[in-house]
PDB file of C-alpha atoms and ligand atoms in Angstrom:
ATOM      1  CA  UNK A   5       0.000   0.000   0.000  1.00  0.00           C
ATOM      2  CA  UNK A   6       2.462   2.336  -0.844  1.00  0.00           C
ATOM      3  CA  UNK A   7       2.283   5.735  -2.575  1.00  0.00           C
ATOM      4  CA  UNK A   8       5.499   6.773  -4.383  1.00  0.00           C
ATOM      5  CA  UNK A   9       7.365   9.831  -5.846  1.00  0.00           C
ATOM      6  CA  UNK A  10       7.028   8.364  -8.829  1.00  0.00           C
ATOM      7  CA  UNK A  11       3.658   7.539  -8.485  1.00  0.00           C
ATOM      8  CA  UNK A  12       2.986  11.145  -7.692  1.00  0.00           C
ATOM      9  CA  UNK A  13       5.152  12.020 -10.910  1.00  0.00           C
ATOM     10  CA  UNK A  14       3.212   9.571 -13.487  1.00  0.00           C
ATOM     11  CA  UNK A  15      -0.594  10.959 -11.516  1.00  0.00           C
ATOM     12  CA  UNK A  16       0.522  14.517 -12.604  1.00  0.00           C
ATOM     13  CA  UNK A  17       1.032  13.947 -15.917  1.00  0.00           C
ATOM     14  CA  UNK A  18      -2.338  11.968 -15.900  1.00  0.00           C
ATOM     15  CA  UNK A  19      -3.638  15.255 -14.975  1.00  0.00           C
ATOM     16  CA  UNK A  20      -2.282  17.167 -17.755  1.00  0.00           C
ATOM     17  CA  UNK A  21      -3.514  14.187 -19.794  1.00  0.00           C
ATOM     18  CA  UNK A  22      -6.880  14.960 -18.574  1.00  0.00           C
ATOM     19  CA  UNK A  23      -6.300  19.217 -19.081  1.00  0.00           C
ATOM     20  CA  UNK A  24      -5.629  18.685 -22.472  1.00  0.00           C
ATOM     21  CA  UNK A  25      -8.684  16.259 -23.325  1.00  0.00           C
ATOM     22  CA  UNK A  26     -10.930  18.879 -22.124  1.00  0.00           C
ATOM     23  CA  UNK A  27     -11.479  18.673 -18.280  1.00  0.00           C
ATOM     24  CA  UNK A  28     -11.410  21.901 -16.708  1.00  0.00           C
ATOM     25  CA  UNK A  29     -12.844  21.823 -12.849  1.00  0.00           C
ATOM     26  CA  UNK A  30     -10.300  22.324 -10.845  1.00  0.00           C
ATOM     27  CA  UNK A  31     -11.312  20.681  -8.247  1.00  0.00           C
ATOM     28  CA  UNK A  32     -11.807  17.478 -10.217  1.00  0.00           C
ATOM     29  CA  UNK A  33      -8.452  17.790 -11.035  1.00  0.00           C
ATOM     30  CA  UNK A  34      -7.034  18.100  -7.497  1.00  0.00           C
ATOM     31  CA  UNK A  35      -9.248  15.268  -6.207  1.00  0.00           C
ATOM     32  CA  UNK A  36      -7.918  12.961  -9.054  1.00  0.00           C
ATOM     33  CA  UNK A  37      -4.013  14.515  -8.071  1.00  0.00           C
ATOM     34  CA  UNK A  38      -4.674  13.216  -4.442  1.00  0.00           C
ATOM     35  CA  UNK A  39      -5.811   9.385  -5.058  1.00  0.00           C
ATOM     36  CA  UNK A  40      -3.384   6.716  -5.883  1.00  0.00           C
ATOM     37  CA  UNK A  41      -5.518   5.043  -8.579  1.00  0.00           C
ATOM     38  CA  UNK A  42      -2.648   2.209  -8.497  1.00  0.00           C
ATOM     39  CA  UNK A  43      -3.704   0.922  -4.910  1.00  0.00           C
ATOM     40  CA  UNK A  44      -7.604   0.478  -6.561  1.00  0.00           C
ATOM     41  CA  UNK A  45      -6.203  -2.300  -8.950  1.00  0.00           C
ATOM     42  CA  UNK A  46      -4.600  -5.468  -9.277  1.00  0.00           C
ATOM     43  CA  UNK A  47      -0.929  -5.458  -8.675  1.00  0.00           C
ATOM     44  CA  UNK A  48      -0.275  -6.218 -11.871  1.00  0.00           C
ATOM     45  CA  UNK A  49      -1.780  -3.651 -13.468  1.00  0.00           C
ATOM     46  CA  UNK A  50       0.055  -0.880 -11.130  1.00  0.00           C
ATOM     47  CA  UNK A  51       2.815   0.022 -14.117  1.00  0.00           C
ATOM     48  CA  UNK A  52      -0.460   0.947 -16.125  1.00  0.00           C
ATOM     49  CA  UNK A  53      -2.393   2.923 -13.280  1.00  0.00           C
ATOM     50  CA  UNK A  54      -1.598   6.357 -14.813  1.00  0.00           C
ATOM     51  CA  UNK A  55      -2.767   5.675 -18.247  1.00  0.00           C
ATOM     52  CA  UNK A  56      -5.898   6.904 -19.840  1.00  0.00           C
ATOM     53  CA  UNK A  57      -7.285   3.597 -19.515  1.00  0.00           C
ATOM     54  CA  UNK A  58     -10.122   0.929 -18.131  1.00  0.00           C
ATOM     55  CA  UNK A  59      -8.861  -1.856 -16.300  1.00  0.00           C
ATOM     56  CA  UNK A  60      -9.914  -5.318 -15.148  1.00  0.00           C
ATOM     57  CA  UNK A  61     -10.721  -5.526 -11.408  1.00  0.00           C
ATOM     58  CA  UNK A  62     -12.779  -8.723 -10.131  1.00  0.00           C
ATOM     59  CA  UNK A  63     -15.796 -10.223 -11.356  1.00  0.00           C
ATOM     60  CA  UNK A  64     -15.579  -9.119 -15.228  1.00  0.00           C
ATOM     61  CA  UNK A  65     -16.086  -5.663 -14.274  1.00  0.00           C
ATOM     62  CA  UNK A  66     -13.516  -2.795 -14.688  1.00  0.00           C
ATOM     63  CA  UNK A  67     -12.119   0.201 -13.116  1.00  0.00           C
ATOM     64  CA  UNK A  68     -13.284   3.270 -15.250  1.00  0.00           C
ATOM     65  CA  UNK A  69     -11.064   4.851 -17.350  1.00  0.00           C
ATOM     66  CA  UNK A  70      -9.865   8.623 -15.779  1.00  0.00           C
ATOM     67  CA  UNK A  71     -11.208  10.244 -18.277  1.00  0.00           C
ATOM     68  CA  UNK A  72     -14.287   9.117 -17.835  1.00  0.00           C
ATOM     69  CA  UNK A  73     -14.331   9.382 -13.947  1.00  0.00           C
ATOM     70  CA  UNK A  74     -13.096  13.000 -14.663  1.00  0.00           C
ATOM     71  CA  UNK A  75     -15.914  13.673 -17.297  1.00  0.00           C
ATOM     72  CA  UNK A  76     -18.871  12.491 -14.975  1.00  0.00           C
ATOM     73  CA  UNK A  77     -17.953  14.088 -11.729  1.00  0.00           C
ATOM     74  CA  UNK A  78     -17.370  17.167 -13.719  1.00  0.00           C
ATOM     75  CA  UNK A  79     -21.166  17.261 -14.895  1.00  0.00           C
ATOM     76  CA  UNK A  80     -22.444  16.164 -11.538  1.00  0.00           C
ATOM     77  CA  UNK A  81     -21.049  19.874 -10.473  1.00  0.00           C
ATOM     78  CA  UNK A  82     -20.720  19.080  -6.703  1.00  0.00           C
ATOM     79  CA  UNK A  83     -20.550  21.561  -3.662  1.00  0.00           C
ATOM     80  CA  UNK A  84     -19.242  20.590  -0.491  1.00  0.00           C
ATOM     81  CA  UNK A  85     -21.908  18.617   1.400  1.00  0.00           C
ATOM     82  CA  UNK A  86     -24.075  17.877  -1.458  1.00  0.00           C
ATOM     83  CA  UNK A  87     -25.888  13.975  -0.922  1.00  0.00           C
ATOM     84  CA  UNK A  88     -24.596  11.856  -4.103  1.00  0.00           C
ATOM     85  CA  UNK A  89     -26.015   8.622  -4.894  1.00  0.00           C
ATOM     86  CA  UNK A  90     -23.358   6.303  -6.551  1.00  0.00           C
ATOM     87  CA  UNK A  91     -24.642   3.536  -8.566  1.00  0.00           C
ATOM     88  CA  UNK A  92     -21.788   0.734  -9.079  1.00  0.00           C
ATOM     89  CA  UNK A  93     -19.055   0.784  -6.730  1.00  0.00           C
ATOM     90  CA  UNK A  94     -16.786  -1.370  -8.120  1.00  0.00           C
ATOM     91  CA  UNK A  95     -13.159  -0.777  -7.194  1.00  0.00           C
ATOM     92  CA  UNK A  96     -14.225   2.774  -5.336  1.00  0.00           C
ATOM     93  CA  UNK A  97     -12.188   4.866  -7.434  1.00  0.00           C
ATOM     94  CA  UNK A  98     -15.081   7.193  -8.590  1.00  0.00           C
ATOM     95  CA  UNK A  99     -16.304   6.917  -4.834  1.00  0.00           C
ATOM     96  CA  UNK A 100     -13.286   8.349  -3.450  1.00  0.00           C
ATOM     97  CA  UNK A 101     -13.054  11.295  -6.003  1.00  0.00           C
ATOM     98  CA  UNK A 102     -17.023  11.958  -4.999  1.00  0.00           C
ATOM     99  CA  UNK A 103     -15.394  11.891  -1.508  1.00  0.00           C
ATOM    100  CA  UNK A 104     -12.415  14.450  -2.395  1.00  0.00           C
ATOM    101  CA  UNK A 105     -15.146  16.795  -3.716  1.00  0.00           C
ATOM    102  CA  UNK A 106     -16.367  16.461   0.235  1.00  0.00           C
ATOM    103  CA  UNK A 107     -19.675  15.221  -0.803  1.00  0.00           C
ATOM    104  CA  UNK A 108     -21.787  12.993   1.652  1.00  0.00           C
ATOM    105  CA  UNK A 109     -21.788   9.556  -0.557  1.00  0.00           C
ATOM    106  CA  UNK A 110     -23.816   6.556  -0.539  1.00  0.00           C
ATOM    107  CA  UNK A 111     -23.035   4.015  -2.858  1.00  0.00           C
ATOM    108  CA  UNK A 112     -24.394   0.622  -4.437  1.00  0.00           C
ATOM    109  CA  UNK A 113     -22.863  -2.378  -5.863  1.00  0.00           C
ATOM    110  CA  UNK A 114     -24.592  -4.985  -7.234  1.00  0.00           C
ATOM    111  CA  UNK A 115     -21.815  -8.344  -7.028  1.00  0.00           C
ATOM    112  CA  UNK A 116     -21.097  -9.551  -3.615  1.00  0.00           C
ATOM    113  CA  UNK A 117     -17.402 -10.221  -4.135  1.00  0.00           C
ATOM    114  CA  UNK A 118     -16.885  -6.594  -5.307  1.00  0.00           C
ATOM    115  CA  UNK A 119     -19.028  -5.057  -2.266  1.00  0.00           C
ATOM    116  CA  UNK A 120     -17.480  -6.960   0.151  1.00  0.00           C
ATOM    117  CA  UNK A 121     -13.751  -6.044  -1.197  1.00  0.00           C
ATOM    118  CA  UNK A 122     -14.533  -2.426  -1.990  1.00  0.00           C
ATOM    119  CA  UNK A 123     -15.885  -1.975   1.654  1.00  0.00           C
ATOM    120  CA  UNK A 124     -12.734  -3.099   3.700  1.00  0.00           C
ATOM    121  CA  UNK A 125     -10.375  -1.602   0.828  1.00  0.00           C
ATOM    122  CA  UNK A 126     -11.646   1.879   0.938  1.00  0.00           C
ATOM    123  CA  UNK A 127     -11.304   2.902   5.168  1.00  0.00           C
ATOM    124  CA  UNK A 128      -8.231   2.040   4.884  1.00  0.00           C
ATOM    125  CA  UNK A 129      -7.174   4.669   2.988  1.00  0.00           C
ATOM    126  CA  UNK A 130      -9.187   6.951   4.849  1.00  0.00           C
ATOM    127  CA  UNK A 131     -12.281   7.323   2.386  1.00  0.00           C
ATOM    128  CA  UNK A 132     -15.481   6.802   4.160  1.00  0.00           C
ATOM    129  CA  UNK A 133     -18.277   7.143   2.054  1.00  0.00           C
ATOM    130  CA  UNK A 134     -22.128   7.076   4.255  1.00  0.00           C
ATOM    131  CA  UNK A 135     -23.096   3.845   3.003  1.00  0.00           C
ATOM    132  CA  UNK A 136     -21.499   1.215   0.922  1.00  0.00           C
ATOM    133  CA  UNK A 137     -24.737  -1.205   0.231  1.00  0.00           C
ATOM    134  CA  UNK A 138     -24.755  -4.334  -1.380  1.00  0.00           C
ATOM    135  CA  UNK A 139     -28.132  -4.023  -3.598  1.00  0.00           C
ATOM    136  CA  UNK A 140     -29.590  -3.280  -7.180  1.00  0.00           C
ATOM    137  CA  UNK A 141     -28.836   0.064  -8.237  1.00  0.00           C
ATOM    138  CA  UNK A 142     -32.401   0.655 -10.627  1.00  0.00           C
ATOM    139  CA  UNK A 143     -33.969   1.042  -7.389  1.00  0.00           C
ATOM    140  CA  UNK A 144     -31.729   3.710  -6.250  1.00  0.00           C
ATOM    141  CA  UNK A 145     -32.166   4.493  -2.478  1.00  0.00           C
ATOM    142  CA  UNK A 146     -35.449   5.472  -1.211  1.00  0.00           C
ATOM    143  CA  UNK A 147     -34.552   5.732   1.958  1.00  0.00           C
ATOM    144  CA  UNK A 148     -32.039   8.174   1.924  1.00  0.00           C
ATOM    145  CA  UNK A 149     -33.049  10.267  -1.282  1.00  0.00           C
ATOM    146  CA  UNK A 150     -33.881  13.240  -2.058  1.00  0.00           C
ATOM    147  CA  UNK A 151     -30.145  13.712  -3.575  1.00  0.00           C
ATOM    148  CA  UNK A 152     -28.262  16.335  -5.333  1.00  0.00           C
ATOM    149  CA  UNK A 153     -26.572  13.841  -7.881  1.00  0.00           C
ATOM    150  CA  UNK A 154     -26.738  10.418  -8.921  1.00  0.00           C
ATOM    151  CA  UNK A 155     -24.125   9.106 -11.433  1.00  0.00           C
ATOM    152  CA  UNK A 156     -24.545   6.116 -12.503  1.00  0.00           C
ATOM    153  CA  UNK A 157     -20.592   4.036 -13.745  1.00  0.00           C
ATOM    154  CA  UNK A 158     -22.434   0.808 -15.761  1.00  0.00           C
ATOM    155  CA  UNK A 159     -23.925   1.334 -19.456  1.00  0.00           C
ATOM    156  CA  UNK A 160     -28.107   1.530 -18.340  1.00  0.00           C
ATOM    157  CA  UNK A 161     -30.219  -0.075 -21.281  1.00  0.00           C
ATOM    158  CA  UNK A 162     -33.329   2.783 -20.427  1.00  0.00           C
ATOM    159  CA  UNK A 163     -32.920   5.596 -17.300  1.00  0.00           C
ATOM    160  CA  UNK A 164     -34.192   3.905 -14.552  1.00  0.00           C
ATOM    161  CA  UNK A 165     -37.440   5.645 -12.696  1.00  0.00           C
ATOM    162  CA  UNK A 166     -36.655   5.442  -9.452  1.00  0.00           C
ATOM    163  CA  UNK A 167     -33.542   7.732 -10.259  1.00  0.00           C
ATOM    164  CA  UNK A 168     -35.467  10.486 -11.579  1.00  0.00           C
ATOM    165  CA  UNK A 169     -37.715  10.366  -8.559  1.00  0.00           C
ATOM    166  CA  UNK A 170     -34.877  10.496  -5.800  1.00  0.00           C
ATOM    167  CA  UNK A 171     -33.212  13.999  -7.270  1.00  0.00           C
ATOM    168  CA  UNK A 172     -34.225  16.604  -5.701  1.00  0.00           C
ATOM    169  CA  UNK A 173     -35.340  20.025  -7.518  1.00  0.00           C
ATOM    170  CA  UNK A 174     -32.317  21.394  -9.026  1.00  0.00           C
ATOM    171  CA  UNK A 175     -30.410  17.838  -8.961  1.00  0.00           C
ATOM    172  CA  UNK A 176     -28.206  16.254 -11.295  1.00  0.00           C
ATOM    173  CA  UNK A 177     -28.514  12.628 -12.818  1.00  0.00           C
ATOM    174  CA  UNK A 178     -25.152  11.695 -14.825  1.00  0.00           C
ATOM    175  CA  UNK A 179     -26.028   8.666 -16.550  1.00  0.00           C
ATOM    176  CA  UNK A 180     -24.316   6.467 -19.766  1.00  0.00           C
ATOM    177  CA  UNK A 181     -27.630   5.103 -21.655  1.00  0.00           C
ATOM    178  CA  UNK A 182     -27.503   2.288 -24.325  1.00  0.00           C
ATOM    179  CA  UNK A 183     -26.309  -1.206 -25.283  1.00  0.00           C
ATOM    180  CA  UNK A 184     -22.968  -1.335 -27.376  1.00  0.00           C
ATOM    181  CA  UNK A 185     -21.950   2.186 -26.827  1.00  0.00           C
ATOM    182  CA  UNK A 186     -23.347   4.300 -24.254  1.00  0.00           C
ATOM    183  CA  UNK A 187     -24.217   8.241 -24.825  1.00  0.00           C
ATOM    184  CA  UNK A 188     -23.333  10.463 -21.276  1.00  0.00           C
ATOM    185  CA  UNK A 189     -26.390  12.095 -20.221  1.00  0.00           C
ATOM    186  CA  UNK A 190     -27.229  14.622 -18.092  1.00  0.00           C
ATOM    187  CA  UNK A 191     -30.725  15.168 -16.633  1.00  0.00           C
ATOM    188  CA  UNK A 192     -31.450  17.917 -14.565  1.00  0.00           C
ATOM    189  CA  UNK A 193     -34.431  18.169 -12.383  1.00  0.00           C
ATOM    190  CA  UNK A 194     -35.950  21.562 -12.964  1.00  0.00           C
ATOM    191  CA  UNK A 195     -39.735  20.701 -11.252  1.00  0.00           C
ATOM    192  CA  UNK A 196     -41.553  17.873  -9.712  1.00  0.00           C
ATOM    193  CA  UNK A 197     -42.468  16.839 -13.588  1.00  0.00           C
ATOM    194  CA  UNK A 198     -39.921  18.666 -15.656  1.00  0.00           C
ATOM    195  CA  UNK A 199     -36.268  17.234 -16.504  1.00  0.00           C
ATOM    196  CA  UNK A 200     -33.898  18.902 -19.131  1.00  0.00           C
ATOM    197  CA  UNK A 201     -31.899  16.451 -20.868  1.00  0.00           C
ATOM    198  CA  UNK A 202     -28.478  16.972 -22.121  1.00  0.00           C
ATOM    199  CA  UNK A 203     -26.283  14.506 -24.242  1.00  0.00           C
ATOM    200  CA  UNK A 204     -22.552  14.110 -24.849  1.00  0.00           C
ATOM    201  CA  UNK A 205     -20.482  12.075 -26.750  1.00  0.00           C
ATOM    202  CA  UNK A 206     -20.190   8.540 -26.374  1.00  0.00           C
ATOM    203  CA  UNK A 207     -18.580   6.391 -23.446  1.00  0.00           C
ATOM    204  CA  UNK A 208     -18.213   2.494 -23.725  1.00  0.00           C
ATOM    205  CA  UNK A 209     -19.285   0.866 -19.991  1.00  0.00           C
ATOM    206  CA  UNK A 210     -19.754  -2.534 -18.445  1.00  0.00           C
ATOM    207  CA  UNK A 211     -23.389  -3.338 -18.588  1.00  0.00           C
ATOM    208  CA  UNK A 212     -25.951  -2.646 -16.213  1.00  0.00           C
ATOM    209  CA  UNK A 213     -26.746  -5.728 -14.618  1.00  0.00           C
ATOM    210  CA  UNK A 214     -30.325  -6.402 -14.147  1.00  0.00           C
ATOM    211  CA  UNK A 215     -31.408  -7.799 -10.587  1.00  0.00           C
ATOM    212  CA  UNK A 216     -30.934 -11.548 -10.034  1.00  0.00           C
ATOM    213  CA  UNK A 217     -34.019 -13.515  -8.827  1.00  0.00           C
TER     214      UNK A 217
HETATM  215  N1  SAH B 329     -17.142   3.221 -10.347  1.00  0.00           N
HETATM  216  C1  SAH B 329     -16.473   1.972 -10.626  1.00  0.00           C
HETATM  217  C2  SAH B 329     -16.960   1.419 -11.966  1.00  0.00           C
HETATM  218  C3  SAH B 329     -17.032  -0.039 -11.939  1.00  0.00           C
HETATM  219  S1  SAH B 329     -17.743  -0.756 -13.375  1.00  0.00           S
HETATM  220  C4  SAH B 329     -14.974   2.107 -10.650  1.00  0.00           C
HETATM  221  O1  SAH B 329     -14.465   3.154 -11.051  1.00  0.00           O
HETATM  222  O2  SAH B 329     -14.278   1.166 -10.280  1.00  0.00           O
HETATM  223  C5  SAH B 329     -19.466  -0.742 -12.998  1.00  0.00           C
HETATM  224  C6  SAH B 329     -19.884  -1.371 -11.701  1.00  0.00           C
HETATM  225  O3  SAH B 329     -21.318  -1.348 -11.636  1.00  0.00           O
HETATM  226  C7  SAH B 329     -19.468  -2.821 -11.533  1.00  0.00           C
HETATM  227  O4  SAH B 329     -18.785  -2.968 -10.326  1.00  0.00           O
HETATM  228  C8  SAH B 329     -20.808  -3.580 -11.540  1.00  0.00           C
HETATM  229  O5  SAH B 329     -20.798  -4.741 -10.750  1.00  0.00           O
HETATM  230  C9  SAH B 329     -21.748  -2.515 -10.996  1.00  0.00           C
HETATM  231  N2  SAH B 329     -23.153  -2.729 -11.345  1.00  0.00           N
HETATM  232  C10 SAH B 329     -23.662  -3.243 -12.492  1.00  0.00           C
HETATM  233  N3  SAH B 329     -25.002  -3.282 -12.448  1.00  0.00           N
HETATM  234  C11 SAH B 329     -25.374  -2.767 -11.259  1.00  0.00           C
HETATM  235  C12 SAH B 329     -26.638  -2.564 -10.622  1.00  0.00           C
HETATM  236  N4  SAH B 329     -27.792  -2.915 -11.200  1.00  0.00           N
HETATM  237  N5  SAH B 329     -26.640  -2.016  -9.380  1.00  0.00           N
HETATM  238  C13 SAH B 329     -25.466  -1.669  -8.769  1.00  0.00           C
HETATM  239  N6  SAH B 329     -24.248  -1.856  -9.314  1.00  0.00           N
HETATM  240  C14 SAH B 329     -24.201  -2.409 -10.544  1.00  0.00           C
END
């Protein structure tokens, strides 16, 4: 579990990677700066960490690529304290940048082996999200919504209902719709009934995995 100079060295030019593909909140960028992506993946992936790329973790799923992470938490447009709604832990990465932004996160995973990794991994490097729940993410999370953003880090055949429900007025859903290729979309809650919808180019995710019986 170490952290290295060089580690440090190889995260900042990740950064610039990220400045010159178009990512501008600096805050992002200082939250991504801070977490050693290298300790969220298999040891033998650790000479790739700092690319601008996806990576295996267990269970067929993957860690998102930076980009990506960058891109979403950019359009969820956090402010300290805001209630975020994760949906798809996986390794935690994109949990502990949520974190960095000092929002209060609750997050859902939907593979056991995953959950239960992802939940003694992430204290010990200090991030602490509100709840890490084992669970089906189309539901989202009743109990604790309203929320100011949901993002959503598996390709979602349709936007799920319940999401739209649990923003609150003014809320942000980031979510990557479709089968093959996903388009990023942004739905903002502007009433009880109204949502605008904005679209951006497209991401490639691991599927959305539908509830088991
Ligand atoms: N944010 C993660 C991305 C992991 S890939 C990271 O950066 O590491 C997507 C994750 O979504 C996988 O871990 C997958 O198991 C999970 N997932 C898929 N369908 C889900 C569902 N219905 N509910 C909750 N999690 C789901």
């Amino acid at each position: 579990m170490k952290d290295t100079l060089k580690h440090q060295g190889l995260r900042n030019k990740l950064i610039n990677m990220l400045i010159n593909k178009g990512i501008k909140d600096p805050e992002v960028l200082a939250a991504m700066q801070k977490i050693p992506r290298h300790l969220f993946m298999d040891s033998s992936f650790e000479a790739f960490a700092y690319q601008d790329k996806a990576f295996p973790i267990a269970a067929d799923q993957t860690i998102s690529q930076p980009y990506t992470v960058a891109f979403q938490s950019e359009l969820l447009n956090l402010k300290q304290g805001s209630k975020v709604l994760e949906i798809g832990t996986g390794s935690g990465y994109q949990t502990a940048v949520l974190l960095e932004l000092k929002a209060k996160v609750f997050t859902i995973e939907r593979q056991r082996e995953l959950y239960k990794k992802t939940k003694l991994f992430l204290p010990k490097l200090n991030y602490k999200p509100k709840k890490l729940i084992f669970g089906d993410g189309y539901k989202g999370l009743a109990e604790e919504a309203p929320f100011d953003g949901i993002i959503v880090t598996a390709g979602a055949p349709f936007v799920p209902k319940p999401l739209l429900s649990q923003l609150k007025i003014g809320g942000r859903l980031v979510i990557p719709v479709g089968d093959e290729t996903q388009i990023m979309t942004l739905l903002k809650r502007k009433s009880a009934k109204e949502f605008e919808k904005h679209e951006f180019g497209d991401f490639r995710f691991v599927p959305m995995l539908k509830k088991k019986n």
